[in-house]
PDB file of C-alpha atoms in Angstrom:
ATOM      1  CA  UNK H 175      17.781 -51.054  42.954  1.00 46.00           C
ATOM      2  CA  UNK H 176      17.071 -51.163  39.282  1.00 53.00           C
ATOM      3  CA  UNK H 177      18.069 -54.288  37.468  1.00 51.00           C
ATOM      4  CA  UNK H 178      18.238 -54.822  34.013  1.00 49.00           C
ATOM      5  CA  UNK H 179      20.261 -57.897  31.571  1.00 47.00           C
ATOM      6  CA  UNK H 180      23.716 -56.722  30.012  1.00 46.00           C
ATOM      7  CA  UNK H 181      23.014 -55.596  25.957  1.00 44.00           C
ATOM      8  CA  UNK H 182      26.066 -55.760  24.392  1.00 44.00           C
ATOM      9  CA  UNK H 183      27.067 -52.866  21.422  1.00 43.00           C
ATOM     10  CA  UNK H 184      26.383 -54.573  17.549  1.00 43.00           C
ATOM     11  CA  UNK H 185      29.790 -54.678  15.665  1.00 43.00           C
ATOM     12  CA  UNK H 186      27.858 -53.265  12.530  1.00 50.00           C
ATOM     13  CA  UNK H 187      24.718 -51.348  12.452  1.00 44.00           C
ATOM     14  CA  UNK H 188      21.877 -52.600  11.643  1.00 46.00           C
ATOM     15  CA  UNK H 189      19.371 -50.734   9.040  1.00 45.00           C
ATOM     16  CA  UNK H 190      16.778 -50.006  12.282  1.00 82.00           C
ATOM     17  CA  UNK H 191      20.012 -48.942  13.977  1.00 90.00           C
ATOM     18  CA  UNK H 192      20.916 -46.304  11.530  1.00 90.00           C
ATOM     19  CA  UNK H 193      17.098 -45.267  11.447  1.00 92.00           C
ATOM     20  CA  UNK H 194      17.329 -44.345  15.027  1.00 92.00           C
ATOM     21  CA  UNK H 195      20.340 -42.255  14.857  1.00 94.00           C
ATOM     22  CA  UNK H 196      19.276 -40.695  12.098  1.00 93.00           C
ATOM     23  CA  UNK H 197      16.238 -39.893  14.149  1.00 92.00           C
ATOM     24  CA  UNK H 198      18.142 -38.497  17.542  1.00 93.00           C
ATOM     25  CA  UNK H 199      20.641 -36.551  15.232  1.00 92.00           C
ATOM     26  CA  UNK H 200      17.646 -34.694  13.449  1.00 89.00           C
ATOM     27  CA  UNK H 201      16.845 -31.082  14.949  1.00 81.00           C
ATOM     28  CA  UNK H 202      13.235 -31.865  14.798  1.00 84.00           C
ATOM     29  CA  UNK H 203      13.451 -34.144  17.480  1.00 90.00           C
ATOM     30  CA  UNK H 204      11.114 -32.516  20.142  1.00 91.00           C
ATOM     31  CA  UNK H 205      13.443 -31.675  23.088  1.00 91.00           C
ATOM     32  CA  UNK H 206      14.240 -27.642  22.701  1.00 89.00           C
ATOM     33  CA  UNK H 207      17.884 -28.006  21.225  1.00 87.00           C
ATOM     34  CA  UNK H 208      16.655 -25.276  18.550  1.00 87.00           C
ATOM     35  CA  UNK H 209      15.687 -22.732  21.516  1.00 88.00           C
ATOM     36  CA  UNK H 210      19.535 -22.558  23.336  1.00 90.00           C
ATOM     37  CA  UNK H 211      22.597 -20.787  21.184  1.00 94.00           C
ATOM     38  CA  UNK H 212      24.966 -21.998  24.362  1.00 93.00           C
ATOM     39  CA  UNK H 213      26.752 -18.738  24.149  1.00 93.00           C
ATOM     40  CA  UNK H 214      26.730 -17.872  20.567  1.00 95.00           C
ATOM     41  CA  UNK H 215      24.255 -15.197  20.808  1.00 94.00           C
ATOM     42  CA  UNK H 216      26.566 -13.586  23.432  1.00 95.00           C
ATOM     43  CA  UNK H 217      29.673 -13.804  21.373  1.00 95.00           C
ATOM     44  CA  UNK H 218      28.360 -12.373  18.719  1.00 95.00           C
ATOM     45  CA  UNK H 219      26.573  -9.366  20.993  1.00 94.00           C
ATOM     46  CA  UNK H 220      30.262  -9.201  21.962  1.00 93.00           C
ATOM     47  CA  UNK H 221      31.114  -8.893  18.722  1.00 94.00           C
ATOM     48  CA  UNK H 222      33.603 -12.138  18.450  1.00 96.00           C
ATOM     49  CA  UNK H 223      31.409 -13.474  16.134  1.00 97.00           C
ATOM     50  CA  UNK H 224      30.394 -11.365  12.909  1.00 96.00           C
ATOM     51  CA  UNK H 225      30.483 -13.516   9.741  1.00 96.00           C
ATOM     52  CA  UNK H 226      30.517 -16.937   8.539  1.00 98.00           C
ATOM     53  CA  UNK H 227      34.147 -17.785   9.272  1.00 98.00           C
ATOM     54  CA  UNK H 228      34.113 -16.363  12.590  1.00 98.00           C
ATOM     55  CA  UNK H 229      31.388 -18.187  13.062  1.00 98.00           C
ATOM     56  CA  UNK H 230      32.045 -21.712  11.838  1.00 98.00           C
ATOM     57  CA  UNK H 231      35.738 -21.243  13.848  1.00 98.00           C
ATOM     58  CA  UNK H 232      33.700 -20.572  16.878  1.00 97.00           C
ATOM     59  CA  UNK H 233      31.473 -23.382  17.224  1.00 97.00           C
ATOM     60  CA  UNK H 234      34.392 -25.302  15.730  1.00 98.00           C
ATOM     61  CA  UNK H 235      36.462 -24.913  18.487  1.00 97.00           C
ATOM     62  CA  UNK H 236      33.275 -25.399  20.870  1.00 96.00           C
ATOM     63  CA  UNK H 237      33.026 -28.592  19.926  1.00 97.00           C
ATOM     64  CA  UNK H 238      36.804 -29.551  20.672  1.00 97.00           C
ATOM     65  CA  UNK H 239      37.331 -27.612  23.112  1.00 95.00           C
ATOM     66  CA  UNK H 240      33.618 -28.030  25.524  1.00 95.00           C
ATOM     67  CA  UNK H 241      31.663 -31.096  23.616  1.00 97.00           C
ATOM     68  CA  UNK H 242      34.735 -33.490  22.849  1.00 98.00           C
ATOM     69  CA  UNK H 243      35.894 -33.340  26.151  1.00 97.00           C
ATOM     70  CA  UNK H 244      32.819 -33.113  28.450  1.00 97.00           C
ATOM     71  CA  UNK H 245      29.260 -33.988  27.210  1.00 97.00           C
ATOM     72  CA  UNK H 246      30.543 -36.439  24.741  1.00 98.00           C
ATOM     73  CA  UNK H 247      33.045 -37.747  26.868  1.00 98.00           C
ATOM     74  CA  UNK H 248      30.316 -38.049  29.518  1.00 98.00           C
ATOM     75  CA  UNK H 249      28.207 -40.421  26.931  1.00 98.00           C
ATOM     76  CA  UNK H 250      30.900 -42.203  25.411  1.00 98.00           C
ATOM     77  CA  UNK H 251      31.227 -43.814  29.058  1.00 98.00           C
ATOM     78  CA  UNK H 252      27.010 -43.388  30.077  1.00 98.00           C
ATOM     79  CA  UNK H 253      26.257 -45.842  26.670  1.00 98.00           C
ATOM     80  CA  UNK H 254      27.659 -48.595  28.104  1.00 97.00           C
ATOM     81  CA  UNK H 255      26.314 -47.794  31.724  1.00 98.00           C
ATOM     82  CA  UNK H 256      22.958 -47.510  30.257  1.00 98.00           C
ATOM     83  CA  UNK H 257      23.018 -51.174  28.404  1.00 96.00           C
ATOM     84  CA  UNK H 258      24.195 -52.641  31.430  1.00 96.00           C
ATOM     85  CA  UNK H 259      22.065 -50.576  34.127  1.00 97.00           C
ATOM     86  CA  UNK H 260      24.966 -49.449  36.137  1.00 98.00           C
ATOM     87  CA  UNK H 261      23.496 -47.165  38.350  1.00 97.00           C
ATOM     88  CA  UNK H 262      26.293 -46.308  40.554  1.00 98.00           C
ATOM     89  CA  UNK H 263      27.926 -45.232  37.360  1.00 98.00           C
ATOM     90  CA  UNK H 264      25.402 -43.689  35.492  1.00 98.00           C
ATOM     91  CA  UNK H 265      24.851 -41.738  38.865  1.00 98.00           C
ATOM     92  CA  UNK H 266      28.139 -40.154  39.024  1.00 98.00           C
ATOM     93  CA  UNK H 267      28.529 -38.697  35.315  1.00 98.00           C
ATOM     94  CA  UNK H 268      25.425 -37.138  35.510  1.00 98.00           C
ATOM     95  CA  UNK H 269      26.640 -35.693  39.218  1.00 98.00           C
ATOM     96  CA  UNK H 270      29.774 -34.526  36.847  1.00 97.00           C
ATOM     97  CA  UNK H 271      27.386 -32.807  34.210  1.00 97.00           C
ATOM     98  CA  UNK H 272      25.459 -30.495  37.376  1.00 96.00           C
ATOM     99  CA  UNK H 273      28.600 -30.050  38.674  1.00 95.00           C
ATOM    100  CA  UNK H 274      30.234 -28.637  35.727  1.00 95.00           C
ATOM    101  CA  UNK H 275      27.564 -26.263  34.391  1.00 95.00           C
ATOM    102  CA  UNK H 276      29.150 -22.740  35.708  1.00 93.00           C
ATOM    103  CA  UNK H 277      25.535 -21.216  35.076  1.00 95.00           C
ATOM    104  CA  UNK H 278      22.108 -21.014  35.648  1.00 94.00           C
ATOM    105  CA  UNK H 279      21.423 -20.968  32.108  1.00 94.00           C
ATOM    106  CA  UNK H 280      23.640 -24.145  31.154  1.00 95.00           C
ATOM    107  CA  UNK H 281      21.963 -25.589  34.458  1.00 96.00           C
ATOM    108  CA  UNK H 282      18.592 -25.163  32.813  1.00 94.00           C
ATOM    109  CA  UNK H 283      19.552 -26.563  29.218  1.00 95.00           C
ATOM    110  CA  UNK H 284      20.795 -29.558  30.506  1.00 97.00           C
ATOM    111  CA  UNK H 285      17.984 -30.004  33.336  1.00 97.00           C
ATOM    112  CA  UNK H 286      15.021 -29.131  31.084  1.00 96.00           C
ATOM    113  CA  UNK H 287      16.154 -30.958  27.674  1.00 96.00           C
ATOM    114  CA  UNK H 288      16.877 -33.589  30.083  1.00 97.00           C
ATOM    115  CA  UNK H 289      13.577 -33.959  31.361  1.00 97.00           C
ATOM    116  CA  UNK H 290      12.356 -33.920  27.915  1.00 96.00           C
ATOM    117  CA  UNK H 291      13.983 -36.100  26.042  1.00 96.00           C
ATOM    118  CA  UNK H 292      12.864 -38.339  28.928  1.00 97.00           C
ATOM    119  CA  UNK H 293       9.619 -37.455  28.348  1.00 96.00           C
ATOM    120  CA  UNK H 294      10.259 -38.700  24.707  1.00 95.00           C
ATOM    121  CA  UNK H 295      11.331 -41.875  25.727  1.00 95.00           C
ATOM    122  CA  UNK H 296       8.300 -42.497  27.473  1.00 95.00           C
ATOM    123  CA  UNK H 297       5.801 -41.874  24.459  1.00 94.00           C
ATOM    124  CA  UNK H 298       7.467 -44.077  22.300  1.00 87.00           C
ATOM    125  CA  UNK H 299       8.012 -47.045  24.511  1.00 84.00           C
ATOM    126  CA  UNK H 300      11.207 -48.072  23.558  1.00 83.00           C
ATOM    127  CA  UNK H 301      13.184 -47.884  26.960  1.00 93.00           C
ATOM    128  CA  UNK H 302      12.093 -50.347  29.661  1.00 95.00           C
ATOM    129  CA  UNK H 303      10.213 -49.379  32.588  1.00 96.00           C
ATOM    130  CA  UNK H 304      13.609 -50.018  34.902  1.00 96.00           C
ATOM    131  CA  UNK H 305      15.362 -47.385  32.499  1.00 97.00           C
ATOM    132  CA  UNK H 306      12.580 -44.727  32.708  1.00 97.00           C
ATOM    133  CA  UNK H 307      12.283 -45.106  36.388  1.00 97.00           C
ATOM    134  CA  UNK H 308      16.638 -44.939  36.518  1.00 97.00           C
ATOM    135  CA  UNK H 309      16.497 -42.268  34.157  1.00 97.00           C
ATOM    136  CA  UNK H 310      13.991 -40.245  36.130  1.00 97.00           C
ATOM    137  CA  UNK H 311      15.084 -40.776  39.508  1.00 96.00           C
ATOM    138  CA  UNK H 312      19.048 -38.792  38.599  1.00 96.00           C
ATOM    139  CA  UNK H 313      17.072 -36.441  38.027  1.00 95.00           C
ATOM    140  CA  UNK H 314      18.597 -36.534  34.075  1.00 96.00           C
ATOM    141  CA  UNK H 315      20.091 -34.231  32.473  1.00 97.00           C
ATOM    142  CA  UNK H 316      20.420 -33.802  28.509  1.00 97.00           C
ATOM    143  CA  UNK H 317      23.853 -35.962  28.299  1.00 98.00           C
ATOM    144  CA  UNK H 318      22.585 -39.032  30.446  1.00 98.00           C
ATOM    145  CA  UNK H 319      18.795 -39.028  28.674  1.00 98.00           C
ATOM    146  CA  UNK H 320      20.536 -38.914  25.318  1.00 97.00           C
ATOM    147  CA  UNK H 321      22.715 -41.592  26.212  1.00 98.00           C
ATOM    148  CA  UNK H 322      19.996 -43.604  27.339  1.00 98.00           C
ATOM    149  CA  UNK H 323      18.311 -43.143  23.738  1.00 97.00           C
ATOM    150  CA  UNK H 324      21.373 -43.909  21.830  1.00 97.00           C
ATOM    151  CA  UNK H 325      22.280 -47.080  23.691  1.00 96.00           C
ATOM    152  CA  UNK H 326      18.904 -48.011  22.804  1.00 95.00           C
ATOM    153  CA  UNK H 327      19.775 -48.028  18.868  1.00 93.00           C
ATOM    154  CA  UNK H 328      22.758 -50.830  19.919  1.00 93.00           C
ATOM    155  CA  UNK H 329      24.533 -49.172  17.469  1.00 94.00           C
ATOM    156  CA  UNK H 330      28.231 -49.051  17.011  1.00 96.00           C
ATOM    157  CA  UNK H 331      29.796 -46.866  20.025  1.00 97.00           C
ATOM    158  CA  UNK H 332      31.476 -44.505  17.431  1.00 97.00           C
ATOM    159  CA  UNK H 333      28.456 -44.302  15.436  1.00 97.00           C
ATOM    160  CA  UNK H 334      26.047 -43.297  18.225  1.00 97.00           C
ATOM    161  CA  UNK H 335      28.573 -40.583  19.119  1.00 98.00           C
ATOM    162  CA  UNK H 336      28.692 -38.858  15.874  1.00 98.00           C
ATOM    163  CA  UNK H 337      25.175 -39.246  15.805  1.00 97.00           C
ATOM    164  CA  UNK H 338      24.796 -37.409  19.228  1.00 96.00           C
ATOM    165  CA  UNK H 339      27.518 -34.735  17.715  1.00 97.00           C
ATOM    166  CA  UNK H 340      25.795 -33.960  14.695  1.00 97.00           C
ATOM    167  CA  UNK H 341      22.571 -33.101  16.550  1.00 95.00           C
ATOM    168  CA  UNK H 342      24.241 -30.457  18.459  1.00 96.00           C
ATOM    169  CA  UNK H 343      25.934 -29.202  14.873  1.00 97.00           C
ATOM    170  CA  UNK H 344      22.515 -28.479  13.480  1.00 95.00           C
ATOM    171  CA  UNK H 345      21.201 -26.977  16.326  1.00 94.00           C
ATOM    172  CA  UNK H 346      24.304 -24.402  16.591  1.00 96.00           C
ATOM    173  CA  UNK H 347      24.301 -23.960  12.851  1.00 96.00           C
ATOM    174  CA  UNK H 348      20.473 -22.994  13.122  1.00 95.00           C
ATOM    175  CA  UNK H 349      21.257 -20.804  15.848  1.00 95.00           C
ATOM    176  CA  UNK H 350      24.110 -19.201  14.045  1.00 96.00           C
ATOM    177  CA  UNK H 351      22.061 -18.937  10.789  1.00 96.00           C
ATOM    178  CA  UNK H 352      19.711 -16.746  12.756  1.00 95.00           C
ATOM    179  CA  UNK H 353      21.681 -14.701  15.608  1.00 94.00           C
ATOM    180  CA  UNK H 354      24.449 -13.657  13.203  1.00 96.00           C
ATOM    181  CA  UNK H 355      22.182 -13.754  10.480  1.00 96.00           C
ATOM    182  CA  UNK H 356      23.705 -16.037   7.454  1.00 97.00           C
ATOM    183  CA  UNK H 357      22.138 -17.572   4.563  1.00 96.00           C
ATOM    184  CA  UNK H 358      21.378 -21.382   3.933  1.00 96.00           C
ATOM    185  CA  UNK H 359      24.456 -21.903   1.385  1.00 98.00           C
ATOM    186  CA  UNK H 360      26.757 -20.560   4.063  1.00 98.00           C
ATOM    187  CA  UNK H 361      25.109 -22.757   7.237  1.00 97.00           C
ATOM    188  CA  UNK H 362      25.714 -25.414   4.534  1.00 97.00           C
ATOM    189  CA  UNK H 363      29.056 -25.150   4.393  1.00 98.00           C
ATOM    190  CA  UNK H 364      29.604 -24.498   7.657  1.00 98.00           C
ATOM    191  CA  UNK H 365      28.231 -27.551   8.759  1.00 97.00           C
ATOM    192  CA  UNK H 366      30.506 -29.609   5.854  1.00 98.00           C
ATOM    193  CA  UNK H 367      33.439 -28.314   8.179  1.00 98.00           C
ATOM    194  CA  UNK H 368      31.474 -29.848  11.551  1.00 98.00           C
ATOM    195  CA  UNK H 369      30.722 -32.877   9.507  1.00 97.00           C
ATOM    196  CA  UNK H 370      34.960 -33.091   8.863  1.00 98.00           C
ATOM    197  CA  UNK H 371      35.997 -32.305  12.414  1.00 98.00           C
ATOM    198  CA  UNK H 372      33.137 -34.555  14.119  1.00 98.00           C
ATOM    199  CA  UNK H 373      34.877 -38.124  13.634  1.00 98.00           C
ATOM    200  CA  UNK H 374      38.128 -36.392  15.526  1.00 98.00           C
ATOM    201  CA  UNK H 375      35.826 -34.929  18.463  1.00 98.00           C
ATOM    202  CA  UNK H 376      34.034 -38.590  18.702  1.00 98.00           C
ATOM    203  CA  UNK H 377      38.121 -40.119  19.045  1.00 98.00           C
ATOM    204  CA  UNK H 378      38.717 -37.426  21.538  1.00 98.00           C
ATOM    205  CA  UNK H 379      35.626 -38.153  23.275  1.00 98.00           C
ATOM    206  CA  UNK H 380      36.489 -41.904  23.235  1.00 98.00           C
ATOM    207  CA  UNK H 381      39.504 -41.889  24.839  1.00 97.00           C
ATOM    208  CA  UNK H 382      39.096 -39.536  27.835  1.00 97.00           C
ATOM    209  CA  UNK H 383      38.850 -41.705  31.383  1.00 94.00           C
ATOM    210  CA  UNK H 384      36.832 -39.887  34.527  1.00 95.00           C
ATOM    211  CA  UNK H 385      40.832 -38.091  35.143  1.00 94.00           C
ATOM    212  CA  UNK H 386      40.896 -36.856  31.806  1.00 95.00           C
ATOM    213  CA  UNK H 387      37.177 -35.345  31.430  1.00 96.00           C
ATOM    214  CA  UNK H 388      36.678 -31.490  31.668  1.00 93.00           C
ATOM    215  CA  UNK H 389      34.072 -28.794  31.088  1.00 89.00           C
ATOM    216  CA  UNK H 390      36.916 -25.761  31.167  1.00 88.00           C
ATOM    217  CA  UNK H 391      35.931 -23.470  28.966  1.00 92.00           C
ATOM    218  CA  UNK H 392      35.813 -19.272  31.505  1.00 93.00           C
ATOM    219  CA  UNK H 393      35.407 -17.493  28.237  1.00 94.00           C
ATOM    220  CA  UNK H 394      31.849 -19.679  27.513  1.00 95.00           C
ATOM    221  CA  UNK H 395      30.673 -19.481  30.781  1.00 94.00           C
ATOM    222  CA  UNK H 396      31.567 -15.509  30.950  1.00 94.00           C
ATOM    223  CA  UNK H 397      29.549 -15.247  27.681  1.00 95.00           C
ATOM    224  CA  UNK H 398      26.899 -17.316  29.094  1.00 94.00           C
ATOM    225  CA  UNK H 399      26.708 -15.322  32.400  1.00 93.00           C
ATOM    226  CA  UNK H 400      26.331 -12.170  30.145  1.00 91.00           C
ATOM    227  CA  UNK H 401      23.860 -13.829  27.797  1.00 90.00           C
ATOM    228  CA  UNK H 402      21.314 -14.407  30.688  1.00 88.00           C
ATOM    229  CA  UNK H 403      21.027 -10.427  31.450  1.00 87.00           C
ATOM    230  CA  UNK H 404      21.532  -9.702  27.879  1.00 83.00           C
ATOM    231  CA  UNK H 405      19.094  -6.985  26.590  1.00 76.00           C
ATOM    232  CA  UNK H 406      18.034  -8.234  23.539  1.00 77.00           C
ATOM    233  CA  UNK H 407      18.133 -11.921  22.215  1.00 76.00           C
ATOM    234  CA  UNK H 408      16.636 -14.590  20.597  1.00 81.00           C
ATOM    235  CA  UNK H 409      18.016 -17.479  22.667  1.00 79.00           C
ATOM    236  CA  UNK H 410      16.391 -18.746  25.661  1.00 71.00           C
ATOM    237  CA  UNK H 411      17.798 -17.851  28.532  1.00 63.00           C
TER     238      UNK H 411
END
């Protein structure tokens, strides 16, 4: 049993705080995020997605309708696990994340950015031994690793959230900047309108209890499904 004293979230963050949300939010962080389009490339193969606006309303509504209410959801409740080393808990939402991706590809994303983010972790020494071993013994996927790195920042639970949220912006923006293609003035704007929606998908994410939490979304996992056999992309599949 792993065993670990209770950390308590900051009221305010503190400058190191905002340093290392800054830091998990950027796309450079070393984990694969750039290499996954989580069913972009597919819906715009499908031809639901063909321009900027189409775009930005896509991803849009993925994070309301898919991030808000499952993988965000999912850390809004692992942060607090994490800081107090509540295995039994942090065991069962990452159960829920396996559970919930309807395909192989998903599977993958969340098992192999898992497994590096952990790997992360471990080169910069900043989570304890008891919280690498935890962390490696789920096995983790992406949603309980990045929890584990955001409750290390003790930074308000809100804050670490949008942090988490505007990763996964930039990453789809990239992604749509390329697949679609679109030029840098219109990924700007498009992630101005993420930027505006995130603080509502971070309340969302907030208030959702273990009844409440779901990963519906056919339509994504049909597109995923078709991305994997998918002829031409750019996406890992």
């Amino acid at each position: 049993m792993c065993t670990a004293p209770a950390a308590v979230m900051s009221t305010e963050a503190a400058p190191s705080a905002l340093l290392q949300l800054i830091w998990l939010a950027s796309p450079a962080l070393p984990i694969g995020g750039f290499s996954y389009s989580e069913g972009l490339e597919a819906a715009i193969d499908q031809g639901l997605v063909h321009h900027e606006a189409s775009a930005t309303d896509w991803v849009v509504d993925q994070l309301h309708l898919t991030q808000s209410r499952g993988d965000m959801a999912v850390m809004a409740q692992a942060i607090p696990a994490w800081q107090v080393m509540d295995i039994a808990r942090l065991q069962a939402l990452n159960d829920w994340v396996m559970s919930t991706r309807e395909t192989a590809e998903m599977r993958l994303q969340a098992e192999q950015m898992g497994r590096s983010l952990l790997d992360w972790l471990r080169n910069l020494q900043q989570a304890s031994d008891a919280q690498l071993q935890c962390c490696a013994q789920l096995p983790p996927t992406y949603p309980l690793a990045m929890a584990l790195a955001l409750s290390l920042a003790n930074a308000p639970l809100d804050q670490a959230l949008q942090a988490g949220a505007f990763g996964w912006a930039e990453n789809m923006t990239q992604a749509a900047l390329k697949a679609v293609p679109l030029g840098q003035s219109a990924g700007q704007r498009m992630l101005a309108r993420l930027a505006r929606e995130i603080p509502q998908a971070v309340q969302t994410a907030l208030h959702l209890n273990d009844e409440d939490r779901q990963a519906f979304s056919p339509m994504l996992a049909i597109l995923s499904a078709r991305h994997e056999t998918q002829y031409s992309r750019i996406f890992r599949s």
